[in-house]
Structure formats: structure tokens, C-alpha cells
Coordinates of C-alpha atoms and ligand atoms in Angstrom, one line a residue:
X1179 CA 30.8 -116.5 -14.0
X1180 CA 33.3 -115.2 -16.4
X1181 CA 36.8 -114.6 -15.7
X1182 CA 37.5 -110.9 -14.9
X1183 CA 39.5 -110.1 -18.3
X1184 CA 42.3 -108.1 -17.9
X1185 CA 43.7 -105.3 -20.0
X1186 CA 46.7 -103.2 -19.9
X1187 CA 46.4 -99.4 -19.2
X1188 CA 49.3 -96.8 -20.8
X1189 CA 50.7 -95.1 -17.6
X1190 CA 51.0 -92.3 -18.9
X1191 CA 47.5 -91.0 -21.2
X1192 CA 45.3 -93.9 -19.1
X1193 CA 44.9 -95.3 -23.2
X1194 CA 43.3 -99.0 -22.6
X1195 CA 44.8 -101.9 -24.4
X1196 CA 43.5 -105.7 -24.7
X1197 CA 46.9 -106.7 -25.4
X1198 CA 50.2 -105.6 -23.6
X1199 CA 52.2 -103.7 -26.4
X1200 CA 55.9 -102.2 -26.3
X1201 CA 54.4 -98.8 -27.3
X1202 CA 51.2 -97.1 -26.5
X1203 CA 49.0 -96.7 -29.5
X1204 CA 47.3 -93.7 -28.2
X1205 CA 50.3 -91.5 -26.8
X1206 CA 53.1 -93.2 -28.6
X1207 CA 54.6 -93.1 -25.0
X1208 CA 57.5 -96.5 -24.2
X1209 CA 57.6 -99.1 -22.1
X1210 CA 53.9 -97.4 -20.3
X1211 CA 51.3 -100.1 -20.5
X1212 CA 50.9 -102.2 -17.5
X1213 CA 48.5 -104.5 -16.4
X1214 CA 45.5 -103.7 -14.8
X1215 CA 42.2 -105.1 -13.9
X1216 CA 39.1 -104.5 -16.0
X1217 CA 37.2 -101.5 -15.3
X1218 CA 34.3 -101.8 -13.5
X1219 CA 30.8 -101.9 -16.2
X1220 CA 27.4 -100.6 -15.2
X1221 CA 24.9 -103.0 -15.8
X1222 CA 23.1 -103.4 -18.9
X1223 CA 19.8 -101.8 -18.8
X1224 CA 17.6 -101.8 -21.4
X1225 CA 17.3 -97.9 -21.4
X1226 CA 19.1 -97.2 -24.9
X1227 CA 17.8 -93.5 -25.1
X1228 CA 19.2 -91.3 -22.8
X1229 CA 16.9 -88.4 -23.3
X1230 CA 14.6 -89.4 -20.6
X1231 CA 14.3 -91.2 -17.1
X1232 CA 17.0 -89.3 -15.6
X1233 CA 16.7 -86.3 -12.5
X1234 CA 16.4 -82.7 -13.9
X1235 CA 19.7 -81.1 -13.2
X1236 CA 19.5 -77.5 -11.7
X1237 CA 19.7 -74.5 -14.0
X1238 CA 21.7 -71.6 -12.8
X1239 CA 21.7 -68.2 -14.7
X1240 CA 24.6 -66.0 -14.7
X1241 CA 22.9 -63.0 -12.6
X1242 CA 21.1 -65.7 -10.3
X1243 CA 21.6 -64.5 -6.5
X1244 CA 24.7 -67.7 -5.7
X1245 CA 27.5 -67.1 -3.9
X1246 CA 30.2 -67.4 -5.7
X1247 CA 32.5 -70.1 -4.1
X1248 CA 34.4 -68.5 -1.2
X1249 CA 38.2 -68.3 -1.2
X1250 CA 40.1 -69.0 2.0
X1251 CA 43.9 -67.5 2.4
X1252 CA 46.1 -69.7 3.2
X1253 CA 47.8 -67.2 5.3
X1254 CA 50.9 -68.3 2.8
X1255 CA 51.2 -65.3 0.9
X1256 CA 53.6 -67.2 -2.1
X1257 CA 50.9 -69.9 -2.2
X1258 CA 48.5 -68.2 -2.1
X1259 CA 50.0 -66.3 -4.9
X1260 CA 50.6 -69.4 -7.1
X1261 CA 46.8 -70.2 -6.6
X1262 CA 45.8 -67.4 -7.9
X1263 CA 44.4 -66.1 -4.5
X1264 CA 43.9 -68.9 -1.9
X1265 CA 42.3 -72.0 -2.3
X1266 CA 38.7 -72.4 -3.1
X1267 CA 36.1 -73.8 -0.9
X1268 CA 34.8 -77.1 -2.8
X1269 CA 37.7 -77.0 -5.1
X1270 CA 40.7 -79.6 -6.0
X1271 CA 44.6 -79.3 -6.5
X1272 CA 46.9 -81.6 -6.9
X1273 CA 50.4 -80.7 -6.4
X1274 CA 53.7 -82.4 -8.1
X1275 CA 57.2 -82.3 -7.2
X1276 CA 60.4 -84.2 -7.0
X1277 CA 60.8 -86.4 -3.8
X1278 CA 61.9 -84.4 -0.9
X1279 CA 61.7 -81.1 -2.2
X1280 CA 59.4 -80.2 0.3
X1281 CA 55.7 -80.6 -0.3
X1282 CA 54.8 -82.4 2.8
X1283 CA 56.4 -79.5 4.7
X1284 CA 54.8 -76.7 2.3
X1285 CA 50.9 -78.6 2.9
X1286 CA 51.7 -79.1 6.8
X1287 CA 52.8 -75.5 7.1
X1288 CA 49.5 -74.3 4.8
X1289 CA 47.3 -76.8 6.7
X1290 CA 48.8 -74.9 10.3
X1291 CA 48.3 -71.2 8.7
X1292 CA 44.4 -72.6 7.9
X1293 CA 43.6 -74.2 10.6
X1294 CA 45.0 -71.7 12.6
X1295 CA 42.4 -69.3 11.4
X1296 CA 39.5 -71.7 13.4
X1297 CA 38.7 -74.0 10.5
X1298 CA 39.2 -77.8 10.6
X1299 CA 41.7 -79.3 8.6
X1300 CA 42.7 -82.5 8.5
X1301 CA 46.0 -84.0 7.0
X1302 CA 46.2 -87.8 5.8
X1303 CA 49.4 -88.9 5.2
X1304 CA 49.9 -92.3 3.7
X1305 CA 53.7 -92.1 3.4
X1306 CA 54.5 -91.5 6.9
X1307 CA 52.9 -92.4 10.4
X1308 CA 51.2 -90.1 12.3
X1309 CA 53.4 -89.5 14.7
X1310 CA 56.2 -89.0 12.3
X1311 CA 54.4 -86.2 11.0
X1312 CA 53.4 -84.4 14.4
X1313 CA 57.1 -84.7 15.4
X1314 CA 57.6 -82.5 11.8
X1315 CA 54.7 -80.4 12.5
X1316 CA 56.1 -79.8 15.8
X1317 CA 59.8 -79.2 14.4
X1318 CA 57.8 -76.7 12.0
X1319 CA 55.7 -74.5 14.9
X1320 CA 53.0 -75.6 14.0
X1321 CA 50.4 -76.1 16.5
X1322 CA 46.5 -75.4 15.9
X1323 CA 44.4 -77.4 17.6
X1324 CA 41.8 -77.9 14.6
X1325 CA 44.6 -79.4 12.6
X1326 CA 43.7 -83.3 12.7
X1327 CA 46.7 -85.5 11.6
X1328 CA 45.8 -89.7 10.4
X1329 CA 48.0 -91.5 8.2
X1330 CA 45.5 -94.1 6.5
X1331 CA 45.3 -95.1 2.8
X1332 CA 42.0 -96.7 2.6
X1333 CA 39.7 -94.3 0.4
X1334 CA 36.7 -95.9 2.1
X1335 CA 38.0 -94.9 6.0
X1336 CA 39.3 -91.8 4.7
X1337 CA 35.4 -90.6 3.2
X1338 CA 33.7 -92.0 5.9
X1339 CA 35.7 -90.2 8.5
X1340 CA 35.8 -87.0 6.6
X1341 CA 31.9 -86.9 6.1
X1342 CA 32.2 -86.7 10.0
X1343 CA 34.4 -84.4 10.7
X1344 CA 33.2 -82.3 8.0
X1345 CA 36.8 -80.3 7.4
X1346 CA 37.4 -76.8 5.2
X1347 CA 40.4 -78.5 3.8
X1348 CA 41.5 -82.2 3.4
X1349 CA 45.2 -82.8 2.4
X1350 CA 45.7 -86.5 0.6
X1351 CA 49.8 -86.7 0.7
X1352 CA 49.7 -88.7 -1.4
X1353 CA 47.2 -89.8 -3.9
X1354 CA 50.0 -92.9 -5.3
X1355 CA 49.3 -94.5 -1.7
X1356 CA 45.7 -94.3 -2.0
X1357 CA 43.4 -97.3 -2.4
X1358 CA 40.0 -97.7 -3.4
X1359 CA 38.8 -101.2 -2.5
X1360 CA 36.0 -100.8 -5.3
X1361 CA 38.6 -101.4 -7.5
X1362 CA 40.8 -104.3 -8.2
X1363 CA 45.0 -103.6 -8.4
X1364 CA 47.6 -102.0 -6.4
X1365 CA 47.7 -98.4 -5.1
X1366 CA 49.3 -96.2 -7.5
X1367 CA 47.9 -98.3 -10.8
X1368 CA 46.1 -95.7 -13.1
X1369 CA 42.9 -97.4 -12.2
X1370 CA 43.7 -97.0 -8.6
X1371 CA 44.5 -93.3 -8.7
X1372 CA 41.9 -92.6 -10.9
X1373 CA 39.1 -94.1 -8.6
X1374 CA 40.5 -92.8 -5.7
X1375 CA 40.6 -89.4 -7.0
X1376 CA 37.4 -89.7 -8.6
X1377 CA 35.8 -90.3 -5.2
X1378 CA 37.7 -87.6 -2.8
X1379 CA 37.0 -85.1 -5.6
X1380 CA 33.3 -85.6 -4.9
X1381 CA 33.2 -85.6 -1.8
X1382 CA 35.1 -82.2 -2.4
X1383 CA 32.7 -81.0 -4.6
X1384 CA 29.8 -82.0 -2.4
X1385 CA 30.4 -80.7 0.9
X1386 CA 32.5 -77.3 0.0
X1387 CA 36.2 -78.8 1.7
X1388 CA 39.2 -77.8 -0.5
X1389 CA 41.5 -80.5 -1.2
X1390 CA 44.6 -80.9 -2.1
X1391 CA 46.0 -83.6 -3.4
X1392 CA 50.0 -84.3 -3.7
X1393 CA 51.0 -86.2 -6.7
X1394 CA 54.4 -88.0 -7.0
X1395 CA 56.3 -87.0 -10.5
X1396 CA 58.0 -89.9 -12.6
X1397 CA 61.9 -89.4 -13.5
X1398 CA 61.5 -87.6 -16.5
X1399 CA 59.6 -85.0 -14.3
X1400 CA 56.3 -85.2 -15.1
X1401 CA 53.9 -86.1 -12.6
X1402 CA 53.1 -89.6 -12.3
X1403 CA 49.8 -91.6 -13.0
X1404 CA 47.2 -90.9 -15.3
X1405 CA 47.2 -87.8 -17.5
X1406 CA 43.3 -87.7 -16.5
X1407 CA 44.2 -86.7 -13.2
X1408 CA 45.2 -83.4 -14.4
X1409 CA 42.2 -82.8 -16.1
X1410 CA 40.3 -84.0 -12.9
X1411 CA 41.6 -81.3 -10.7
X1412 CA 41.0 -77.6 -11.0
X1413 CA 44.6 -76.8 -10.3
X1414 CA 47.8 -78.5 -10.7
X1415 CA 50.7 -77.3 -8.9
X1416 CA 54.6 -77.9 -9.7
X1417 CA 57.2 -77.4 -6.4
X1418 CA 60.3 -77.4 -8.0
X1419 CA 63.7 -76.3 -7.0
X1420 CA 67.6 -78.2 -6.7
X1421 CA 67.7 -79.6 -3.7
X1422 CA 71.1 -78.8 -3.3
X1423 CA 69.9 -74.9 -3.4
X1424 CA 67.5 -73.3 -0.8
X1425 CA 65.1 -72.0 -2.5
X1426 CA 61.9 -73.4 -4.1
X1427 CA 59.0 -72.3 -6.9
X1428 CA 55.6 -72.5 -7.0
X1429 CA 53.9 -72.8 -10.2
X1430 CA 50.7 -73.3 -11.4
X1431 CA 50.3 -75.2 -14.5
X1432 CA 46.7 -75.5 -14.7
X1433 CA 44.1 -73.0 -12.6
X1434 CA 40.4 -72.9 -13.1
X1435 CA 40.4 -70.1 -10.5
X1436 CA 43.1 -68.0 -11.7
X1437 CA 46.3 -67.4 -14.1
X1438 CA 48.8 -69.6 -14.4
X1439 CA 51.9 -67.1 -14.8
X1440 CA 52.4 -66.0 -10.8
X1441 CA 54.8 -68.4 -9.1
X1442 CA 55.6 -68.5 -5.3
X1443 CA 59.2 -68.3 -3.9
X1444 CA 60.1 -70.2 -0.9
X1445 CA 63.3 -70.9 0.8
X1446 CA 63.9 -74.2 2.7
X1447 CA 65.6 -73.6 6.0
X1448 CA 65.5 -75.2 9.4
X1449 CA 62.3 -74.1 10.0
X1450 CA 60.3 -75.6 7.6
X1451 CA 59.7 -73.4 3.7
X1452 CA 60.1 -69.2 4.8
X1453 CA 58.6 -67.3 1.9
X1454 CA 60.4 -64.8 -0.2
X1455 CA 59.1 -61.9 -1.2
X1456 CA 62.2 -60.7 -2.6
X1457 CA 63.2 -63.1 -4.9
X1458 CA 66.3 -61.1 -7.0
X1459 CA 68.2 -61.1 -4.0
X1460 CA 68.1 -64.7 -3.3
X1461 CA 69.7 -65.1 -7.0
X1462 CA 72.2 -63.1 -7.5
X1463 CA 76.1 -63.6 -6.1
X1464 CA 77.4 -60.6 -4.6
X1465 CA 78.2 -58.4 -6.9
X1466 CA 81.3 -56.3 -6.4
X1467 CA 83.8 -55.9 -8.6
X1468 CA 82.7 -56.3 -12.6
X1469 CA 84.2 -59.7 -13.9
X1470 CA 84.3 -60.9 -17.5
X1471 CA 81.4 -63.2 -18.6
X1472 CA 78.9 -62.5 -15.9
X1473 CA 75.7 -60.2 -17.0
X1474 CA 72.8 -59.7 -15.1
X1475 CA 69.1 -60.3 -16.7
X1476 CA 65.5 -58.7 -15.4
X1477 CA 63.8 -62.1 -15.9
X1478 CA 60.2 -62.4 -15.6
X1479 CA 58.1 -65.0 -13.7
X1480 CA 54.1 -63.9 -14.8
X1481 CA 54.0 -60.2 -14.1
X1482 CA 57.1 -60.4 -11.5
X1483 CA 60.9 -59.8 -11.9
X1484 CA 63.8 -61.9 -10.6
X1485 CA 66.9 -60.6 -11.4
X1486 CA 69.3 -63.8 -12.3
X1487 CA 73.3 -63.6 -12.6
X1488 CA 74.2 -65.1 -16.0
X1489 CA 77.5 -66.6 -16.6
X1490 CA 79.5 -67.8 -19.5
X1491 CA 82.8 -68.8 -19.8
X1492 CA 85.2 -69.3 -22.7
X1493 CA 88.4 -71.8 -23.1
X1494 CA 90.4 -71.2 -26.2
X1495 CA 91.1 -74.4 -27.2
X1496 CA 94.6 -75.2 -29.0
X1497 CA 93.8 -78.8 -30.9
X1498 CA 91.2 -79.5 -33.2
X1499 CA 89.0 -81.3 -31.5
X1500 CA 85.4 -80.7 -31.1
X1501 CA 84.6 -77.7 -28.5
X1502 CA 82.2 -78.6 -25.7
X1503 CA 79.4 -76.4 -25.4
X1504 CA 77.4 -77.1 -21.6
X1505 CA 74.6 -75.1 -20.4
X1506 CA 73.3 -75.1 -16.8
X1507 CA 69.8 -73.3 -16.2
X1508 CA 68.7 -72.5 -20.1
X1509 CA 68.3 -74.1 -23.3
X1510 CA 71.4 -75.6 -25.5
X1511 CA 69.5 -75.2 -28.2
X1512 CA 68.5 -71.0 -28.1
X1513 CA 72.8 -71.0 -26.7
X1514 CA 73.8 -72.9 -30.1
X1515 CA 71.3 -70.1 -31.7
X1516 CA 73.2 -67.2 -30.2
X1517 CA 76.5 -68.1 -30.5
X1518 CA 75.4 -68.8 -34.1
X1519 CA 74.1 -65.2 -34.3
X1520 CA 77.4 -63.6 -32.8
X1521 CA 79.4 -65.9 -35.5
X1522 CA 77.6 -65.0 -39.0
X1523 CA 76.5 -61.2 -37.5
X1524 CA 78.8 -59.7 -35.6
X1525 CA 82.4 -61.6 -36.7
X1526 CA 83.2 -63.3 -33.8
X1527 CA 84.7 -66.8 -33.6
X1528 CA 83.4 -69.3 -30.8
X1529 CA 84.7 -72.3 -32.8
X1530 CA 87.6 -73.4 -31.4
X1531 CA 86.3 -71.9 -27.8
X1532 CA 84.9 -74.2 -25.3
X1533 CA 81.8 -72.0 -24.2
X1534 CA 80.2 -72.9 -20.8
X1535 CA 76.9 -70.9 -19.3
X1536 CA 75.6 -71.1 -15.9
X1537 CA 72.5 -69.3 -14.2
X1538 CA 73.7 -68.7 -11.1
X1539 CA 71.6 -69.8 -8.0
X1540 CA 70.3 -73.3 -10.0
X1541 CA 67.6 -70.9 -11.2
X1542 CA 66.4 -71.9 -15.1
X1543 CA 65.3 -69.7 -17.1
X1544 CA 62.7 -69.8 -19.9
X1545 CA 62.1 -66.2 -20.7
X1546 CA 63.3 -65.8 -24.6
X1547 CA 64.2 -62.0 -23.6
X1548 CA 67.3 -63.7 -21.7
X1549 CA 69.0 -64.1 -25.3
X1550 CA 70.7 -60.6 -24.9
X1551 CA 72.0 -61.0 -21.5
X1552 CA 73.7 -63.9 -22.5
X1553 CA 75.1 -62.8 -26.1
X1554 CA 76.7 -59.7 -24.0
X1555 CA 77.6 -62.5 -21.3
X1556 CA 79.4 -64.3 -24.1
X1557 CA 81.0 -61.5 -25.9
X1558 CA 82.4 -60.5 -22.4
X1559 CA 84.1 -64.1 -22.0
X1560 CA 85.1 -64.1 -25.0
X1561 CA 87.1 -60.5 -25.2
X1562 CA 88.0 -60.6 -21.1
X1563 CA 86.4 -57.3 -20.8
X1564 CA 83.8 -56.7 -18.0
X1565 CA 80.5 -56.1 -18.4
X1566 CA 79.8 -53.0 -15.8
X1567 CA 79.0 -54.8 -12.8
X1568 CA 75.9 -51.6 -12.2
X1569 CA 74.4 -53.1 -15.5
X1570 CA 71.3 -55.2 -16.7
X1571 CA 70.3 -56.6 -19.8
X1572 CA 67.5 -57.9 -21.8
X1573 CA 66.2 -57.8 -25.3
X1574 CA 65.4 -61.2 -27.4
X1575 CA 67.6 -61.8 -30.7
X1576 CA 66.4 -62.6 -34.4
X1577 CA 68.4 -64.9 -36.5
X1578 CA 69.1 -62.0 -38.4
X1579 CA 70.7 -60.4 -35.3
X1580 CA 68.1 -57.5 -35.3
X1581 CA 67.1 -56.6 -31.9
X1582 CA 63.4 -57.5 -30.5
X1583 CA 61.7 -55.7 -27.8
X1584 CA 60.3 -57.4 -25.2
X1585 CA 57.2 -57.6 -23.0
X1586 CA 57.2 -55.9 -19.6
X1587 CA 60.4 -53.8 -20.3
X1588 CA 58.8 -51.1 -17.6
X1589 CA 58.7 -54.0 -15.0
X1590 CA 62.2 -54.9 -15.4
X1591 CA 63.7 -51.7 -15.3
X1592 CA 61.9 -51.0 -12.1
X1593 CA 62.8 -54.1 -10.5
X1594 CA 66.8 -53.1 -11.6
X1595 CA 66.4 -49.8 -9.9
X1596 CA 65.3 -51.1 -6.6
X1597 CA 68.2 -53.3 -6.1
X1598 CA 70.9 -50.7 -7.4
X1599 CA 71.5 -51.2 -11.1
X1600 CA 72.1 -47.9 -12.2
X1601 CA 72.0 -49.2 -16.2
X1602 CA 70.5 -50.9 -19.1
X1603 CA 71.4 -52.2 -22.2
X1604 CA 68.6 -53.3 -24.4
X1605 CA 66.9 -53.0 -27.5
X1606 CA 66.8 -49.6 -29.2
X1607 CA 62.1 -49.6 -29.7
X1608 CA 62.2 -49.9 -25.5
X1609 CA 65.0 -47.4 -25.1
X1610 CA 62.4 -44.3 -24.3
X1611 CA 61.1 -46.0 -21.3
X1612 CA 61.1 -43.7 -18.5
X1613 CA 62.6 -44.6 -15.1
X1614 CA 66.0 -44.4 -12.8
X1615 CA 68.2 -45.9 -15.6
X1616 CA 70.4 -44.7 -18.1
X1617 CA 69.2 -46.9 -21.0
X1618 CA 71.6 -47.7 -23.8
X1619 CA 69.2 -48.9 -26.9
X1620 CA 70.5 -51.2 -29.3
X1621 CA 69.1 -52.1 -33.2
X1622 CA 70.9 -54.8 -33.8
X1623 CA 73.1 -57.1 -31.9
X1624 CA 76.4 -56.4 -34.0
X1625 CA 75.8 -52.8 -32.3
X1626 CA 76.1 -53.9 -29.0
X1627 CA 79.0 -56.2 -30.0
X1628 CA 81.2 -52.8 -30.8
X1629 CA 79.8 -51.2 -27.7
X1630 CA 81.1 -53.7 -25.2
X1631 CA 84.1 -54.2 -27.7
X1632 CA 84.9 -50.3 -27.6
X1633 CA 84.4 -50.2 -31.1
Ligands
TYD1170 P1 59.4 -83.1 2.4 O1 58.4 -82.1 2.7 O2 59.3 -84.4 3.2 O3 59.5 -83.4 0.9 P2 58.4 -84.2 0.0 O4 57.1 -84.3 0.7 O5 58.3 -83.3 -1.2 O6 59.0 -85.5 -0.4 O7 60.8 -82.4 2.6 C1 61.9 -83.2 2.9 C2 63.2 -82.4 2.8 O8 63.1 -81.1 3.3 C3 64.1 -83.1 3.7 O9 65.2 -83.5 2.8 C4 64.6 -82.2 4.7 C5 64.1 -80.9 4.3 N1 63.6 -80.1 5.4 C6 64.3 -79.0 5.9 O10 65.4 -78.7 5.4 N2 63.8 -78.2 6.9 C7 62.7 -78.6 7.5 O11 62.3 -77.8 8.4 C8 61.9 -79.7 7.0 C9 60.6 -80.1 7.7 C10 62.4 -80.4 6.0
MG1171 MG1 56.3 -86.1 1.4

């Protein structure tokens, strides 16, 4: 018999190579190939046309009387916003997130909210014992009876239990521990999670349970294993969040079911993840009394506002050495941009100032309409003068320092009002919106420069 061969498999795009290599030659990606053992072949038949001897597959026209696959809440309204609506019967996620940010506790607490509602669930851990995790689920209130904890990482037990027991939803926590004994290598190897994914997504698919899988996420963030995993699932899922702070996202990144731009807010606490449905609150410092460098910005998450605090601060520096420039929460590069803007536009001079920015709360923000919160943020730190503390802005900036407008300006004004900002400086085609704010419009960003300067 002939020696299984072995080949080496690129950890990141699942790219198969007879040879190891220093560099993938499919994703370019370092240091990713690893050993692995050959993939299992069908055998040769001598069937070379395809376009016969197979099963008729079924035919299914648009208006055909099918249900359409049910949705189940998860009774988590933040998850079941980030889903797009609750999970689907017969459908897959797979859900990433740095170790210990919580999505053992966010599944447990979903599985208790669904199994609560009658329907079997059953939770496999195989990361912790089952015990551990009915002292946690205990800790966390939850207490449904139909909830069904094992901790096992045999793909074989797990299927042949499961076609038993016949759940609504299976959670996998997580898929790296999984092993599929029809496959050679260790768990966690691409061909590992691939098989093993492979097989609890059909048996998904087949009998109607949702599953969810969790997925660990390598140190650059990503989540771990092979890329085709992603395209496996139907939705993939990032928790993300400092640990250091309470609260945590939601986010879809992929969602056969639904849009990708809702995110759920949770906040970890004593009892397990508490959703927020007020987010803005949970990110801004108390406002009192106005202080120089700090602006508040209507940013959006899909078609929701969270108002974030944006600080800057400035330190004149006396030598010539090189300034430091740090950003916590948004991009260096758009900050380099701005400060760039404010130089050449408006005739200010960063370039012997130190020039730190912070979003406060550990939030990070992505929205480009930020960029006008932050110039005005800068200007303030620079000039000592107080932005009023009753104010928002928003508005993205051109190279040329001309003043954008940006999507959803209704949605931000509204979400201002609520919590008390009485006004708005932004740019001068969104100034007519209507609403509880005195708007201040703006053409170009040298024009809001002189008004914060009292020019
Ligand atoms: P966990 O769900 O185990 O994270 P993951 O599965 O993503 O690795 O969460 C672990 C962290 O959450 C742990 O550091 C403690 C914290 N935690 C709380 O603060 N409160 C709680 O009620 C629970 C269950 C966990
Ligand atoms: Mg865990």
C-alpha cells in the first residue's frame, strides 16, 4: 500500500502545497503552511461524464407553496438584532472573538432564552467540562430544563447523539476542539475544522436545528482556521469589545439571512452579558462642564446612532524633536489626513505639537463622518477654548478642506436630541434638516476653524 503522502495546507486560505514553503503561494500569507495529512480521494470510477447516473435533484420554483425556513427569537433582542432577526431553523453561524470576551457566556445565555421557550437545545462544550459550565449557567440564571449540557469533542458521538435527541439548536463551543476521526491530524488543523464543520453543517441542514458554531480568532484578529469556513456558514459573527471595558458588540460580517450593518450592544456584568439598548449613554463621560479638546460625534453603527466622546490633546513641544502623534479608537492615518487639512487650509500649526486622540469608552470608530468631530476636537486643544459642552458634530473632510455631507444626518440629529444636545455643527448641504437643534452649517472646514476661533 502506498504511503499516505503528506502535504502542507496554508492556515490561513486552506491553499494546498506538496512542499512546505516560507510563504503561501495562493494568499501570499507568512509562516501559514503546516503539515497536514492528505485529503481523503473518492475512488476512481470509471464514470468520466458527469451528465448522467446521478439522483434527480428537486426543482423548487419561486411561487411553489414551501415554507420559507422559520426564524426562532432568541429572546436576546441585541442578538437577535445582529442576526438580522433570530436565528434560522436549519441554518449555520459561526461566531469569533478574542478569548474571554464572553462568547461562551453570550451562547449559554441565548441557548437558556431558547430553550426556555420549550425547544431543545443542546450545548457541547469541548473547552470546559460539563459541570464547569452548569456551575456558569447556574451563576448566569439560567435554568430550562430542555437545555442539555455535554462537553465531548468527537464529531462522530456528537452526530450520533444529536440525530437522537433531535435539538432546534446545537451550539459547538468550539469548532478548534472538534475532531473528526475520518480524518487524519490534530483538532484545530484546517483539515480537521473543515471536516468537522463540513459534517455538523449537514446535519444542520438536514434536520432543520440551527447551529452555531464558535470560532477561536488568531492574534492578528482574524478568526482562526480555514478561510473556507467562512464561506461554509451562512453567518459569521464578530464579539468584540476591551476587556478592560464593559461593554461588548455584536457584528455580523457575513449574513445570508439579513444585513450586515446592525450590531448588538451588550455589557458584561456579574450576571452574565445585559443588553443595551441605549448604547450613547454607555459611551459618553459625564458631561458637565465644556473642556478644551473633547467633541462629541453622532456615530453610526448600520442604521443606529452611538454618540461617542472624542478627545484630543495637544503638548507644545519646546525642542526639535519629532512630535508624537498616538491615536486610540480611529485611524492614524485619516488623523495624519486632518491635521494635514487644518495645516495647509485653515493656517494652523500642529508641527511642533504632540497631538494625542482618544475615543472615549475603548469604542473605535470607522465612520469617515467622525473627521469633523475630530478637526473641531483638535482645533479646541490646540487654541484651549471649549467646544460647548451641549454640542455635536459630524461632517467628513475633503483634502481640499471642503465640507462633505454625510449619510443619515436626520438619524444623528435625532439621536443628539434625545440625550440633551441642544446643537450641531456640521456641514452647510445638511444644515436644513429639521429637528430640535440649532444647526450651524459649515462649507468648508477653514469656516468652522474661525467659528470655534471667534474669528
Ligand atoms: P467567556 O464567555 O468564557 O469568554 P469566551 O468564551 O469568549 O472565551 O467569558 C469569560 C469572561 O467573562 C471572564 O473573564 C469572566 C467574565 N464574566 C463576567 O464578568 N461575568 C459573568 O457573569 C461571566 C459568566 C463571565
Ligand atoms: Mg469560551
Amino acid at each position: 500500500m502506498a504511503k499516505p503522502k503528506k502535504q502542507y495546507v496554508c492556515q490561513a486560505c486552506g491553499a494546498v502545497s506538496p512542499r512546505w514553503q516560507g510563504q503561501c503561494g495562493d494568499c501570499g500569507d507568512w509562516n501559514s503552511l503546516v503539515e497536514d495529512a492528505a485529503q481523503v480521494v473518492t475512488p476512481f470510477t470509471a464514470k468520466h461524464d458527469l451528465r448522467g447516473g446521478g439522483r434527480r435533484v428537486e426543482l423548487v420554483g419561486l411561487n411553489a407553496e414551501v415554507a420559507l425556513p422559520a426564524r426562532a427569537s432568541t429572546g436576546i433582542a441585541e442578538l437577535d438584532r445582529a442576526q438580522g432577526g433570530g436565528l434560522v431553523a436549519g441554518s449555520a453561524t459561526l461566531i469569533g472573538g478574542d478569548p474571554g470576551i464572553g462568547k461562551s457566556t453570550l451562547l449559554l445565555q441565548a441557548a437558556g432564552r431558547i430553550a426556555g421557550q420549550g425547544m431543545p437545545v443542546v450545548y457541547v462544550s469541548g473547552e470546559e467540562a460539563a459541570d464547569q459550565v452548569r456551575l456558569r449557567a447556574r451563576r448566569l440564571g439560567v435554568t430550562a430544563p430542555t437545555l442539555q449540557l455535554a462537553a465531548a469533542t468527537s464529531v462522530r458521538d456528537i452526530l450520533t447523539t444529536l440525530a437522537e435527541e433531535r435539538p432546534a439548536l446545537v451550539v459547538i463551543d468550539s469548532i478548534q476542539t472538534m475532531y473528526s476521526d475520518m480524518i487524519e491530524g490534530a483538532p484545530g488543523t484546517v483539515s480537521q475544522v473543515r471536516s468537522s464543520a463540513h459534517e455538523l453543517i449537514r446535519f444542520a441542514k438536514e434536520t432543520g436545528a440551527a447551529l452555531v458554531l464558535v470560532g477561536h480568532v488568531t492574534k492578528e484578529g482574524s478568526l482562526a482556521g480555514p478561510r473556507v469556513l467562512e464561506h461554509m456558514v451562512d453567518t459569521v459573527l464578530s464579539f468584540e469589545g476591551e476587556r478592560s471595558h464593559q461593554y461588548r458588540i455584536l457584528r455580523a460580517t457575513k449574513n445570508r439571512f439579513g444585513g450586515t450593518d446592525e450590531i448588538g450592544v451588550f455589557a458584561m456584568g456579574e450576571e452574565g452579558l445585559s443588553e443595551v439598548a441605549n448604547p450613547s449613554a454607555l459611551f459618553l463621560t459625564d458631561r458637565g462642564e465644556a473642556v478644551p479638546g473633547s467633541v462629541v460625534f453622532p456615530a453610526l453603527e448600520g442604521t443606529r446612532p452611538v454618540l461617542v466622546e472624542i478627545q484630543a490633546l495637544t503638548v507644545r513641544l519646546a525642542s526639535g524633536a519629532t512630535p508624537r502623534r498616538a491615536v486610540v479608537g480611529w485611524d492614524s492615518g485619516r488623523l495624519a489626513m486632518i491635521l494635514a487639512v487644518l495645516e495647509a487650509r485653515c493656517g494652523l500649526s500642529f508641527s511642533t505639537a504632540e497631538v494625542y486622540l482618544n475615543i472615549a469608552g475603548g469604542y473605535r470608530v470607522s465612520d469617515p463622518a467622525a473627521d469633523l468631530a475630530v478637526a473641531a476636537a483638535l482645533v479646541s486643544a490646540l487654541s484651549e477654548r471649549p467646544v460647548p459642552a451641549d454640542s455635536v458634530a459630524f461632517g467628513e473632510v475633503a483634502l481640499s478642506g471642503a465640507l462633505r455631507p454625510v449619510a443619515h444626518a436626520g438619524l444623528r440629529l435625532k439621536e443628539a436630541a434625545k440625550l440633551g444636545f441642544e446643537r450641531a455643527l456640521l456641514p452647510a448641504s445638511v444644515a436644513d434638516e429639521k429637528g430640535a437643534l440649532c444647526l450651524t452649517g459649515f462649507r468648508g472646514l477653514r469656516e468652522m476653524v474661525d467659528h470655534l476661533l471667534g474669528r
